[in-house]
Amino acid sequence: MRGRLRHLAVVLALLILFGASRRTSVDGEDFSGDYSKLSGIIIPGFASTQLRAWSFLDCPYSPLDFNPLDLVWLDTTKLLSAVNCWLKCLLLDPYNQTDHPECKSRPDSGLSAITELDPGYITGPLSSIWKEWIKWCIEFGIEANAIIAVPYDWRLAPAMLEDRDLYFHRLKLTFETALKLRGGPSIVFAHSLGNHVFRYFLEWLRLELAPKHYNQWLDDHIHAYFAVGAPLLGATETVKATLFGNTFGLPVSEGTARLMFNSFASSLWMLPFSKYCTAESPYWRHFSRASGKSHQTYQCEEREFRSNYSGWPTNIVNIEIPFTREFDAYPSVTEIAQTNLSSMECGLPTQLSFSAREISDGTFFKAIEDYDSDNKRLLYQLQKSYHGDPVLNPLTPWDRPPIKNVFCIYGVDLKTEVGYYFAPSGKPYPDNWIITDVIYELEGSLVSRSGNLVEGNPGAASGDETVPYNSLSLCKNWLGPKVNITRAPQSEHDGSDVQVELNVEHQHEADIVPNMTRSPRVKYITYYEDSESIPRKRTAVWEIDKGTSLDPLF
């Protein structure tokens, strides 16, 4: 965690502190801006912003009550002593996303909201997020007004962030204020879910501004975008948290964690999805004579049905359910069920498998609707807040953001979960499923917790322990047709171990695998940069060996 933040701190420090009089060339054009005038804007990830109480709540059987501005996320003392009270202040209505009648919470503001979730002598170091990064910026002499945090309520779906909190209006004003305050554009640092938030902001801004002003606004206000640990195709662990619960080290049961996670509409924002399925752009519909209906046409390329696993290493969910009737809502479910039951007696449990597309389009949740009381809520939120979003369907693949300089940074070659086997537990919701097996990717291979043979298509590397490699590395598609590759040790070195390949041919949607040697005892950073860039655009991808996620959850 600290190693990756340290790299970013150095980058920001070099740009802002030491680059004041430096001129650089971007595709042959001189950039003459004063780098000391740049601002760094941080968009944190899921669960990486402190939430504070905005009401009074008397907690019976506990000496600790909640008063306005008391820390809710994350106050482990109150979590341990008054978990029911704590949940009232944290959970949202699963349908309309309103607060509990007895307690409400709102995101804190400023840098302190994202530095530590639970400050204290014991828990502080464990919940530190951006604190070390900011310390390094201070060591490099960066001014206090050059670093701006833009916290948000990470429990909300994207449209709700704007409807309730005017978050994207305020984010736009933050960029404009930074430009007036320091005289230069900003560098965006987004981590994990923060990248999805930034993507949504760009599409929201496209609808907010006149078409001829959109690109000019971006050029004036954003110099560079650093996408750190971005789950560009979602994260497999989202499914585990949705169906089973993921405590992420909190002193709660998996059932309580599931209940909490599933009360947030944001729980679906990082569902894994196919890179071959897209939706109609609301932007073009907005400026055409097309109907103003909010529903977006969701279409998949033929490759989705010819390839296996929606471009993922394997099927994400394999689930055992009682089979008592024909499924009629989703043809793909009926097809799968008939295939699985071809050699089984009627009435016995059957195992169904689901790809990323079948999870993100609702097929999976519809298939188990009769066996899980929460799936009606999931299907409702999936349609309303994602497939029916008026600005963007977030469960569709990214194009390169229209920013001058884009840097995609992520860790690789750690053991990362990519698939699960679930079975009924015989208990009521939220403990009605158990995980019987887990599939991992590890350095280009697939292994299971049980030791069973796993079929699939592993990538050239594995992910960052939280997000699978195929999701992190989608940004390689943003690179041009020819790429320069540099591999260097992360530790201090004399340059003799630096390897370079120039003008490597890059086919769109094909991974770039460098022909370079590796020492098993050395951790490297591999840099991929355009050798022939789009005019006035620069794209780079940094893969950090054994780099882990800095976010407490995703």
Coordinates of C-alpha atoms in Angstrom, one line a residue:
M1 CA 0.0 0.0 0.0
R2 CA 2.6 2.5 1.1
G3 CA 4.9 1.6 -1.8
R4 CA 2.3 2.5 -4.4
L5 CA 1.3 5.7 -2.6
R6 CA 5.0 6.6 -2.4
H7 CA 5.3 6.3 -6.2
L8 CA 2.3 8.6 -6.7
A9 CA 3.6 11.1 -4.2
V10 CA 6.9 11.3 -6.0
V11 CA 5.1 11.9 -9.3
L12 CA 3.0 14.6 -8.0
A13 CA 5.9 16.2 -6.2
L14 CA 8.1 16.2 -9.3
L15 CA 5.3 17.8 -11.3
I16 CA 4.2 20.5 -8.9
L17 CA 7.3 21.2 -6.8
F18 CA 10.3 20.7 -9.1
G19 CA 8.6 21.3 -12.5
A20 CA 7.9 25.0 -12.1
S21 CA 10.1 26.2 -14.9
R22 CA 10.3 22.9 -16.9
R23 CA 8.9 22.5 -20.4
T24 CA 7.9 19.2 -21.7
S25 CA 6.9 18.0 -25.1
V26 CA 3.7 16.1 -25.7
D27 CA 3.6 14.7 -29.2
G28 CA 6.0 17.3 -30.5
E29 CA 4.1 20.3 -29.0
D30 CA 5.7 22.3 -26.2
F31 CA 3.8 22.4 -23.0
S32 CA 4.8 25.8 -21.5
G33 CA 2.5 25.7 -18.4
D34 CA 3.9 26.4 -14.9
Y35 CA 3.7 23.1 -13.1
S36 CA 3.8 24.7 -9.7
K37 CA 0.3 26.0 -10.5
L38 CA -1.1 22.5 -10.8
S39 CA -3.5 21.1 -8.2
G40 CA -3.9 17.4 -7.2
I41 CA -7.5 16.3 -6.8
I42 CA -8.1 13.0 -5.0
I43 CA -11.3 10.9 -5.6
P44 CA -11.2 8.1 -3.0
G45 CA -12.5 4.6 -3.4
F46 CA -15.3 2.5 -1.9
A47 CA -15.6 2.9 1.8
S48 CA -12.6 5.3 1.8
T49 CA -14.4 8.3 3.1
Q50 CA -15.4 8.9 6.7
L51 CA -19.1 9.2 7.4
R52 CA -20.4 11.2 10.4
A53 CA -23.7 11.2 12.2
W54 CA -26.1 14.0 11.3
S55 CA -28.7 13.3 14.0
F56 CA -29.1 12.2 17.6
L57 CA -29.6 8.5 18.4
D58 CA -30.0 7.1 21.9
C59 CA -28.5 3.6 22.1
P60 CA -30.2 1.5 24.8
Y61 CA -28.0 -0.9 26.7
S62 CA -24.9 1.0 25.7
P63 CA -23.2 4.1 27.3
L64 CA -22.2 5.3 23.8
D65 CA -24.9 7.3 21.9
F66 CA -24.6 8.9 18.5
N67 CA -24.6 12.7 18.4
P68 CA -24.2 15.0 15.3
L69 CA -20.7 14.8 13.8
D70 CA -19.8 11.6 15.7
L71 CA -17.8 9.3 13.5
V72 CA -19.9 6.4 12.1
W73 CA -17.6 5.0 9.4
L74 CA -15.5 3.9 10.9
D75 CA -15.8 4.0 14.7
T76 CA -14.9 0.4 15.8
T77 CA -15.6 1.2 19.5
K78 CA -19.3 1.9 18.8
L79 CA -19.3 -1.0 16.3
L80 CA -18.2 -3.3 19.0
S81 CA -20.4 -1.9 21.8
A82 CA -23.6 -0.9 20.0
V83 CA -23.7 -2.7 16.6
N84 CA -27.5 -2.3 16.2
C85 CA -27.2 1.4 16.8
W86 CA -24.2 1.6 14.5
L87 CA -26.1 -0.2 11.7
K88 CA -29.0 2.2 12.0
C89 CA -26.7 5.1 11.2
L90 CA -25.0 3.3 8.3
L91 CA -27.7 1.3 6.5
L92 CA -29.9 2.8 3.8
D93 CA -33.4 1.8 2.7
P94 CA -32.7 -0.9 0.1
Y95 CA -35.2 0.6 -2.4
N96 CA -35.3 4.4 -2.1
Q97 CA -31.8 4.8 -0.4
T98 CA -33.2 7.1 2.3
D99 CA -31.7 7.1 5.8
H100 CA -33.0 5.1 8.7
P101 CA -35.8 7.0 10.5
E102 CA -33.8 7.2 13.7
C103 CA -30.4 8.1 12.3
K104 CA -28.7 9.6 9.3
S105 CA -25.0 9.9 8.2
R106 CA -23.3 12.1 5.8
P107 CA -19.7 12.2 4.3
D108 CA -17.1 14.2 6.0
S109 CA -15.2 16.9 4.0
G110 CA -11.6 17.8 3.4
L111 CA -8.4 15.8 3.5
S112 CA -9.1 14.5 7.0
A113 CA -12.1 12.6 5.6
I114 CA -9.9 10.3 3.6
T115 CA -6.6 10.1 5.5
E116 CA -7.7 7.6 8.2
L117 CA -11.0 5.9 8.6
D118 CA -10.6 5.2 12.4
P119 CA -7.9 7.5 13.9
G120 CA -6.3 6.2 17.1
Y121 CA -3.2 4.7 18.5
I122 CA -4.3 1.1 17.9
T123 CA -6.6 1.2 14.9
G124 CA -5.2 4.3 13.1
P125 CA -2.3 2.5 11.3
L126 CA -4.7 -0.3 10.2
S127 CA -7.2 2.1 8.7
S128 CA -4.7 4.6 7.1
I129 CA -5.6 5.3 3.5
W130 CA -4.1 8.4 2.0
K131 CA -2.2 9.6 5.1
E132 CA 1.2 8.3 4.0
W133 CA 0.7 9.7 0.5
I134 CA -0.1 13.2 1.9
K135 CA 2.9 13.0 4.3
W136 CA 5.2 12.4 1.3
C137 CA 3.6 15.4 -0.5
I138 CA 4.3 17.5 2.5
E139 CA 7.9 16.3 2.7
F140 CA 8.3 17.4 -0.9
G141 CA 7.1 20.8 0.0
I142 CA 3.8 20.8 -1.8
E143 CA 1.5 23.6 -0.7
A144 CA -1.6 22.8 1.4
N145 CA -4.0 24.3 -1.2
A146 CA -2.4 22.2 -4.0
I147 CA -4.0 19.0 -2.7
I148 CA -7.8 18.8 -2.7
A149 CA -9.9 15.8 -1.5
V150 CA -13.4 15.4 -3.0
P151 CA -15.1 12.8 -0.6
Y152 CA -18.5 11.4 -1.4
D153 CA -21.1 9.1 0.1
W154 CA -19.8 5.8 -1.3
R155 CA -23.1 4.1 -0.3
L156 CA -25.1 5.8 -3.1
A157 CA -25.6 4.9 -6.8
P158 CA -24.2 7.5 -9.2
A159 CA -27.4 9.4 -10.0
M160 CA -28.2 9.6 -6.3
L161 CA -24.9 11.3 -5.6
E162 CA -26.1 14.2 -7.8
D163 CA -29.8 14.1 -6.9
R164 CA -29.2 14.1 -3.1
D165 CA -25.8 15.8 -2.7
L166 CA -25.2 17.7 -6.0
Y167 CA -21.9 15.9 -5.9
F168 CA -21.0 16.3 -9.6
H169 CA -22.0 20.0 -9.6
R170 CA -19.7 20.5 -6.6
L171 CA -16.9 18.5 -8.3
K172 CA -17.1 20.8 -11.4
L173 CA -16.9 23.8 -9.1
T174 CA -13.9 22.3 -7.4
F175 CA -12.0 22.1 -10.7
E176 CA -13.0 25.6 -11.6
T177 CA -12.0 27.0 -8.1
A178 CA -8.6 25.2 -8.3
L179 CA -7.9 26.8 -11.6
K180 CA -8.7 30.3 -10.2
L181 CA -6.8 29.7 -7.0
R182 CA -3.6 28.3 -8.4
G183 CA -3.7 29.5 -12.0
G184 CA -3.3 26.0 -13.6
P185 CA -5.3 22.8 -14.4
S186 CA -5.6 19.8 -12.0
I187 CA -4.2 16.3 -11.8
V188 CA -6.8 13.8 -10.9
F189 CA -5.9 10.9 -8.7
A190 CA -8.8 8.4 -8.6
H191 CA -8.6 5.1 -6.8
S192 CA -10.8 2.0 -7.2
L193 CA -14.5 3.0 -7.2
G194 CA -13.3 6.6 -7.5
N195 CA -12.4 5.9 -11.1
H196 CA -16.1 4.9 -11.8
V197 CA -17.1 8.1 -10.1
F198 CA -14.8 10.2 -12.3
R199 CA -16.0 8.4 -15.4
Y200 CA -19.6 9.2 -14.5
F201 CA -18.6 12.8 -13.9
L202 CA -17.1 13.1 -17.4
E203 CA -20.3 11.8 -18.9
W204 CA -22.5 14.0 -16.7
L205 CA -20.3 17.0 -17.7
R206 CA -20.8 16.1 -21.4
L207 CA -24.6 16.6 -20.9
E208 CA -24.1 19.7 -18.8
L209 CA -22.0 21.7 -21.2
A210 CA -22.5 22.7 -24.8
P211 CA -20.8 20.2 -27.1
K212 CA -18.2 22.7 -28.4
H213 CA -17.3 23.7 -24.9
Y214 CA -16.8 20.2 -23.4
N215 CA -13.3 19.4 -24.7
Q216 CA -12.1 22.9 -24.1
W217 CA -13.3 22.7 -20.5
L218 CA -11.4 19.5 -20.0
D219 CA -8.2 20.9 -21.5
D220 CA -8.5 24.0 -19.3
H221 CA -9.2 22.2 -16.1
I222 CA -7.6 18.7 -16.2
H223 CA -3.9 18.2 -17.1
A224 CA -3.6 14.5 -16.2
Y225 CA -5.6 11.6 -14.9
F226 CA -4.1 8.9 -12.8
A227 CA -6.3 5.8 -12.6
V228 CA -5.0 3.8 -9.7
G229 CA -6.3 0.2 -9.2
A230 CA -9.3 0.9 -11.4
P231 CA -11.7 -2.1 -11.7
L232 CA -12.5 -1.2 -15.3
L233 CA -14.6 -4.3 -15.9
G234 CA -15.7 -4.6 -12.2
A235 CA -14.4 -6.8 -9.4
T236 CA -15.3 -10.4 -8.7
E237 CA -15.3 -9.8 -4.9
T238 CA -18.4 -7.7 -5.4
V239 CA -20.3 -10.9 -6.1
K240 CA -19.0 -12.5 -2.9
A241 CA -20.0 -9.5 -0.8
T242 CA -23.4 -9.4 -2.4
L243 CA -24.3 -13.1 -2.0
F244 CA -22.3 -14.2 1.0
G245 CA -20.8 -11.1 2.8
N246 CA -17.3 -9.9 3.1
T247 CA -16.2 -8.5 6.4
F248 CA -12.9 -7.1 5.1
G249 CA -11.5 -7.5 8.6
L250 CA -14.3 -5.8 10.5
P251 CA -15.4 -7.5 13.7
V252 CA -18.8 -8.5 12.3
S253 CA -20.3 -11.7 10.9
E254 CA -20.5 -12.3 7.2
G255 CA -24.3 -12.1 7.4
T256 CA -24.1 -8.7 9.0
A257 CA -21.6 -7.6 6.4
R258 CA -23.9 -8.8 3.6
L259 CA -26.9 -7.1 5.1
M260 CA -24.9 -3.8 5.3
F261 CA -23.4 -4.1 1.8
N262 CA -26.7 -4.9 0.1
S263 CA -28.5 -2.0 1.6
F264 CA -26.3 0.3 -0.5
A265 CA -27.2 0.9 -4.1
S266 CA -23.5 1.3 -4.8
S267 CA -23.0 -2.4 -4.1
L268 CA -23.8 -3.1 -7.7
W269 CA -21.5 -0.4 -9.1
M270 CA -18.5 -2.8 -9.4
L271 CA -20.3 -5.9 -10.5
P272 CA -18.2 -7.7 -13.1
F273 CA -19.4 -7.2 -16.7
S274 CA -18.5 -8.1 -20.2
K275 CA -16.2 -6.0 -22.4
Y276 CA -18.2 -7.0 -25.4
C277 CA -21.6 -5.5 -24.3
T278 CA -22.4 -1.8 -24.6
A279 CA -25.4 0.5 -24.2
E280 CA -26.7 3.4 -26.3
S281 CA -25.1 6.7 -25.3
P282 CA -27.6 9.0 -23.6
Y283 CA -25.4 11.9 -24.9
W284 CA -26.3 11.2 -28.5
R285 CA -29.9 10.4 -27.7
H286 CA -30.1 13.8 -25.9
F287 CA -29.1 15.6 -29.0
S288 CA -31.2 13.6 -31.4
R289 CA -34.9 13.1 -32.1
A290 CA -34.9 9.8 -30.3
S291 CA -37.2 9.1 -27.5
G292 CA -36.3 10.5 -24.1
K293 CA -37.0 7.2 -22.3
S294 CA -34.5 6.5 -19.6
H295 CA -34.1 2.8 -20.6
Q296 CA -30.9 2.2 -22.6
T297 CA -30.6 -0.4 -25.3
Y298 CA -28.1 -3.0 -24.1
Q299 CA -26.4 -4.9 -26.9
C300 CA -23.6 -7.5 -27.0
E301 CA -21.3 -8.2 -29.9
E302 CA -21.3 -11.6 -31.5
R303 CA -17.9 -12.2 -29.8
E304 CA -19.7 -12.4 -26.5
F305 CA -21.6 -15.5 -27.6
R306 CA -18.7 -17.1 -29.4
S307 CA -16.1 -16.6 -26.6
N308 CA -16.1 -18.2 -23.2
Y309 CA -16.6 -16.4 -19.9
S310 CA -17.3 -12.9 -21.3
G311 CA -13.6 -12.3 -21.7
W312 CA -12.9 -13.2 -18.0
P313 CA -10.7 -16.1 -16.9
T314 CA -13.6 -18.3 -15.9
N315 CA -17.3 -18.3 -15.0
I316 CA -17.6 -16.1 -12.0
V317 CA -20.5 -17.9 -10.2
N318 CA -21.2 -21.6 -10.0
I319 CA -24.2 -22.1 -7.7
E320 CA -26.1 -25.1 -6.5
I321 CA -29.9 -24.6 -6.3
P322 CA -32.9 -26.8 -6.0
F323 CA -34.5 -27.4 -9.4
T324 CA -38.3 -27.5 -9.1
R325 CA -39.6 -25.7 -12.2
E326 CA -38.7 -24.3 -15.6
F327 CA -37.2 -20.9 -15.7
D328 CA -39.1 -18.7 -18.2
A329 CA -37.9 -15.1 -17.6
Y330 CA -34.4 -15.4 -19.0
P331 CA -33.8 -17.8 -22.0
S332 CA -30.2 -18.2 -21.1
V333 CA -31.1 -19.5 -17.6
T334 CA -33.4 -22.1 -19.1
E335 CA -30.7 -23.1 -21.6
I336 CA -28.2 -23.6 -18.8
A337 CA -30.6 -25.5 -16.6
Q338 CA -31.5 -27.9 -19.4
T339 CA -27.9 -28.5 -20.1
N340 CA -27.0 -29.2 -16.5
L341 CA -30.1 -31.4 -16.0
S342 CA -29.6 -33.6 -19.1
S343 CA -28.3 -36.5 -17.0
M344 CA -29.9 -35.8 -13.7
E345 CA -33.1 -36.9 -12.1
C346 CA -35.8 -34.2 -11.7
G347 CA -36.0 -32.6 -8.3
L348 CA -32.3 -33.0 -7.4
P349 CA -30.1 -30.0 -6.8
T350 CA -28.4 -28.7 -9.9
Q351 CA -25.4 -26.5 -10.4
L352 CA -25.7 -23.5 -12.7
S353 CA -22.8 -21.4 -14.0
F354 CA -22.9 -17.7 -14.8
S355 CA -20.5 -15.4 -16.8
A356 CA -19.9 -11.8 -16.2
R357 CA -22.6 -10.8 -18.7
E358 CA -25.2 -12.9 -17.0
I359 CA -24.3 -11.3 -13.6
S360 CA -24.4 -7.7 -14.8
D361 CA -27.6 -8.0 -17.0
G362 CA -29.6 -9.6 -14.1
T363 CA -29.8 -13.2 -15.5
F364 CA -28.0 -14.6 -12.4
F365 CA -30.2 -12.7 -9.8
K366 CA -33.3 -13.7 -11.7
A367 CA -32.3 -17.3 -11.7
I368 CA -32.0 -17.5 -7.9
E369 CA -34.9 -15.1 -7.1
D370 CA -37.0 -17.8 -5.6
Y371 CA -34.2 -18.9 -3.3
D372 CA -33.1 -15.6 -2.0
S373 CA -35.4 -12.8 -0.6
D374 CA -32.8 -10.1 -1.5
N375 CA -32.8 -10.6 -5.2
K376 CA -36.0 -8.5 -5.9
R377 CA -34.1 -5.6 -4.4
L378 CA -31.0 -6.3 -6.4
L379 CA -32.9 -6.6 -9.7
Y380 CA -34.8 -3.3 -8.9
Q381 CA -31.6 -1.4 -8.2
L382 CA -29.8 -3.0 -11.1
Q383 CA -32.5 -1.7 -13.5
K384 CA -33.2 1.7 -11.9
S385 CA -29.7 2.8 -10.9
Y386 CA -27.5 1.2 -13.6
H387 CA -29.2 0.0 -16.8
G388 CA -31.7 2.7 -16.5
D389 CA -29.4 5.5 -15.5
P390 CA -30.1 8.7 -17.6
V391 CA -26.4 9.7 -17.9
L392 CA -24.4 6.4 -18.3
N393 CA -24.8 2.7 -17.9
P394 CA -21.8 2.1 -15.7
L395 CA -21.8 -1.7 -16.4
T396 CA -20.3 -1.1 -19.9
P397 CA -16.7 -1.0 -21.0
W398 CA -14.7 2.2 -20.9
D399 CA -13.2 4.2 -23.8
R400 CA -10.1 6.3 -23.1
P401 CA -11.2 9.4 -21.2
P402 CA -10.8 12.5 -23.3
I403 CA -8.0 13.9 -21.1
K404 CA -4.6 15.1 -22.4
N405 CA -2.5 12.7 -20.2
V406 CA -3.8 9.4 -18.9
F407 CA -1.8 7.2 -16.6
C408 CA -3.2 3.8 -15.6
I409 CA -1.5 2.2 -12.5
Y410 CA -2.1 -1.1 -10.9
G411 CA -0.5 -4.1 -9.2
V412 CA 0.0 -7.5 -10.7
D413 CA 0.9 -11.1 -9.9
L414 CA -0.8 -11.5 -6.6
K415 CA -3.3 -14.3 -5.8
T416 CA -6.7 -12.9 -6.8
E417 CA -10.2 -14.3 -6.6
V418 CA -11.9 -14.8 -10.0
G419 CA -14.7 -17.3 -9.3
Y420 CA -16.8 -18.9 -6.6
Y421 CA -18.9 -22.0 -5.9
F422 CA -22.0 -21.4 -3.8
A423 CA -24.5 -23.8 -2.2
P424 CA -27.5 -23.3 0.1
S425 CA -26.7 -23.3 3.8
G426 CA -30.2 -24.2 5.0
K427 CA -30.3 -21.0 7.1
P428 CA -32.5 -17.9 6.5
Y429 CA -31.3 -14.7 4.9
P430 CA -28.7 -13.2 5.1
D431 CA -26.8 -16.4 5.9
N432 CA -28.6 -18.6 3.3
W433 CA -25.5 -19.3 1.1
I434 CA -22.1 -20.8 1.8
I435 CA -19.0 -20.7 -0.3
T436 CA -17.9 -24.2 -1.1
D437 CA -14.9 -23.4 -3.3
V438 CA -12.9 -20.3 -4.6
I439 CA -11.1 -20.0 -7.9
Y440 CA -7.9 -17.9 -7.9
E441 CA -5.7 -16.5 -10.7
L442 CA -2.0 -16.6 -9.8
E443 CA 0.7 -15.5 -12.2
G444 CA -1.0 -16.7 -15.4
S445 CA -2.7 -19.8 -14.0
L446 CA -6.0 -20.7 -12.4
V447 CA -6.1 -22.7 -9.1
S448 CA -8.9 -23.6 -6.7
R449 CA -9.0 -23.6 -3.0
S450 CA -10.0 -27.2 -3.0
G451 CA -7.2 -28.3 -5.4
N452 CA -9.7 -29.2 -8.2
L453 CA -8.7 -28.7 -11.8
V454 CA -10.0 -25.4 -13.2
E455 CA -10.9 -24.8 -16.8
G456 CA -10.6 -21.3 -18.2
N457 CA -8.5 -18.7 -20.0
P458 CA -6.1 -17.1 -17.5
G459 CA -4.3 -13.9 -18.5
A460 CA -0.6 -13.3 -18.8
A461 CA -0.6 -12.2 -15.2
S462 CA -2.8 -12.1 -12.1
G463 CA -4.4 -9.2 -10.4
D464 CA -3.7 -7.0 -7.4
E465 CA -5.2 -9.4 -4.8
T466 CA -8.6 -7.6 -5.1
V467 CA -9.3 -6.8 -8.7
P468 CA -8.6 -9.4 -11.4
Y469 CA -6.0 -8.7 -14.1
N470 CA -8.4 -8.6 -17.1
S471 CA -10.3 -5.8 -15.3
L472 CA -7.2 -3.8 -14.3
S473 CA -5.5 -4.2 -17.7
L474 CA -8.4 -3.1 -19.9
C475 CA -6.7 0.3 -20.0
K476 CA -4.0 -1.2 -22.3
N477 CA -6.7 -0.9 -25.0
W478 CA -6.3 2.9 -24.6
L479 CA -2.7 2.6 -25.9
G480 CA -1.9 3.3 -29.6
P481 CA -0.9 0.9 -32.3
K482 CA 2.8 1.1 -31.3
V483 CA 4.1 1.0 -27.7
N484 CA 7.4 1.5 -26.0
I485 CA 7.9 -0.8 -23.1
T486 CA 10.4 -0.3 -20.2
R487 CA 10.9 -2.7 -17.3
A488 CA 12.9 -1.6 -14.3
P489 CA 13.4 -2.9 -10.7
Q490 CA 11.4 -1.2 -8.1
S491 CA 14.4 -0.9 -5.8
E492 CA 17.4 1.3 -6.3
H493 CA 19.5 0.0 -9.3
D494 CA 22.4 1.1 -11.5
G495 CA 20.5 0.8 -14.7
S496 CA 22.0 -2.4 -15.9
D497 CA 18.7 -4.3 -15.2
V498 CA 16.5 -1.9 -17.2
Q499 CA 15.0 -3.5 -20.3
V500 CA 13.5 -1.6 -23.2
E501 CA 11.5 -2.6 -26.2
L502 CA 10.6 0.1 -28.7
N503 CA 7.7 0.3 -31.2
V504 CA 6.1 -2.9 -30.2
E505 CA 3.0 -3.6 -32.3
H506 CA -0.2 -3.4 -30.3
Q507 CA -3.5 -4.9 -31.6
H508 CA -6.6 -3.4 -30.0
E509 CA -8.2 -5.6 -27.4
A510 CA -5.1 -7.9 -27.3
D511 CA -2.9 -7.9 -24.2
I512 CA 0.7 -6.7 -24.7
V513 CA 3.1 -9.3 -23.3
P514 CA 6.7 -8.0 -23.3
N515 CA 9.5 -10.3 -24.3
M516 CA 11.6 -9.6 -21.3
T517 CA 13.4 -11.6 -18.7
R518 CA 12.5 -11.7 -15.0
S519 CA 14.6 -12.4 -12.0
P520 CA 12.5 -14.3 -9.4
R521 CA 14.0 -12.2 -6.6
V522 CA 13.3 -8.8 -8.1
K523 CA 10.1 -6.8 -8.2
Y524 CA 9.7 -4.7 -11.3
I525 CA 7.6 -1.9 -12.7
T526 CA 6.7 -2.3 -16.3
Y527 CA 5.9 0.9 -18.2
Y528 CA 3.9 0.9 -21.4
E529 CA 3.8 4.2 -23.3
D530 CA 2.6 5.3 -26.7
S531 CA 5.4 5.6 -29.2
E532 CA 2.8 7.0 -31.7
S533 CA 0.2 8.9 -29.8
I534 CA -3.0 10.6 -30.8
P535 CA -2.1 14.3 -31.3
R536 CA -1.9 16.1 -28.0
K537 CA -2.8 12.9 -26.1
R538 CA -0.5 10.8 -24.0
T539 CA -1.3 7.4 -22.6
A540 CA 0.8 5.3 -20.2
V541 CA 0.2 2.1 -18.2
W542 CA 2.3 1.1 -15.2
E543 CA 2.2 -2.5 -13.9
I544 CA 3.7 -2.9 -10.4
D545 CA 4.8 -6.4 -9.4
K546 CA 3.2 -7.5 -6.2
G547 CA 1.4 -4.2 -5.8
T548 CA -1.6 -4.5 -3.5
S549 CA -4.8 -2.5 -3.3
L550 CA -4.5 0.5 -0.9
D551 CA -8.3 0.6 -0.4
P552 CA -9.8 -1.0 2.7
L553 CA -12.5 -2.7 0.7
F554 CA -12.0 -2.4 -3.0

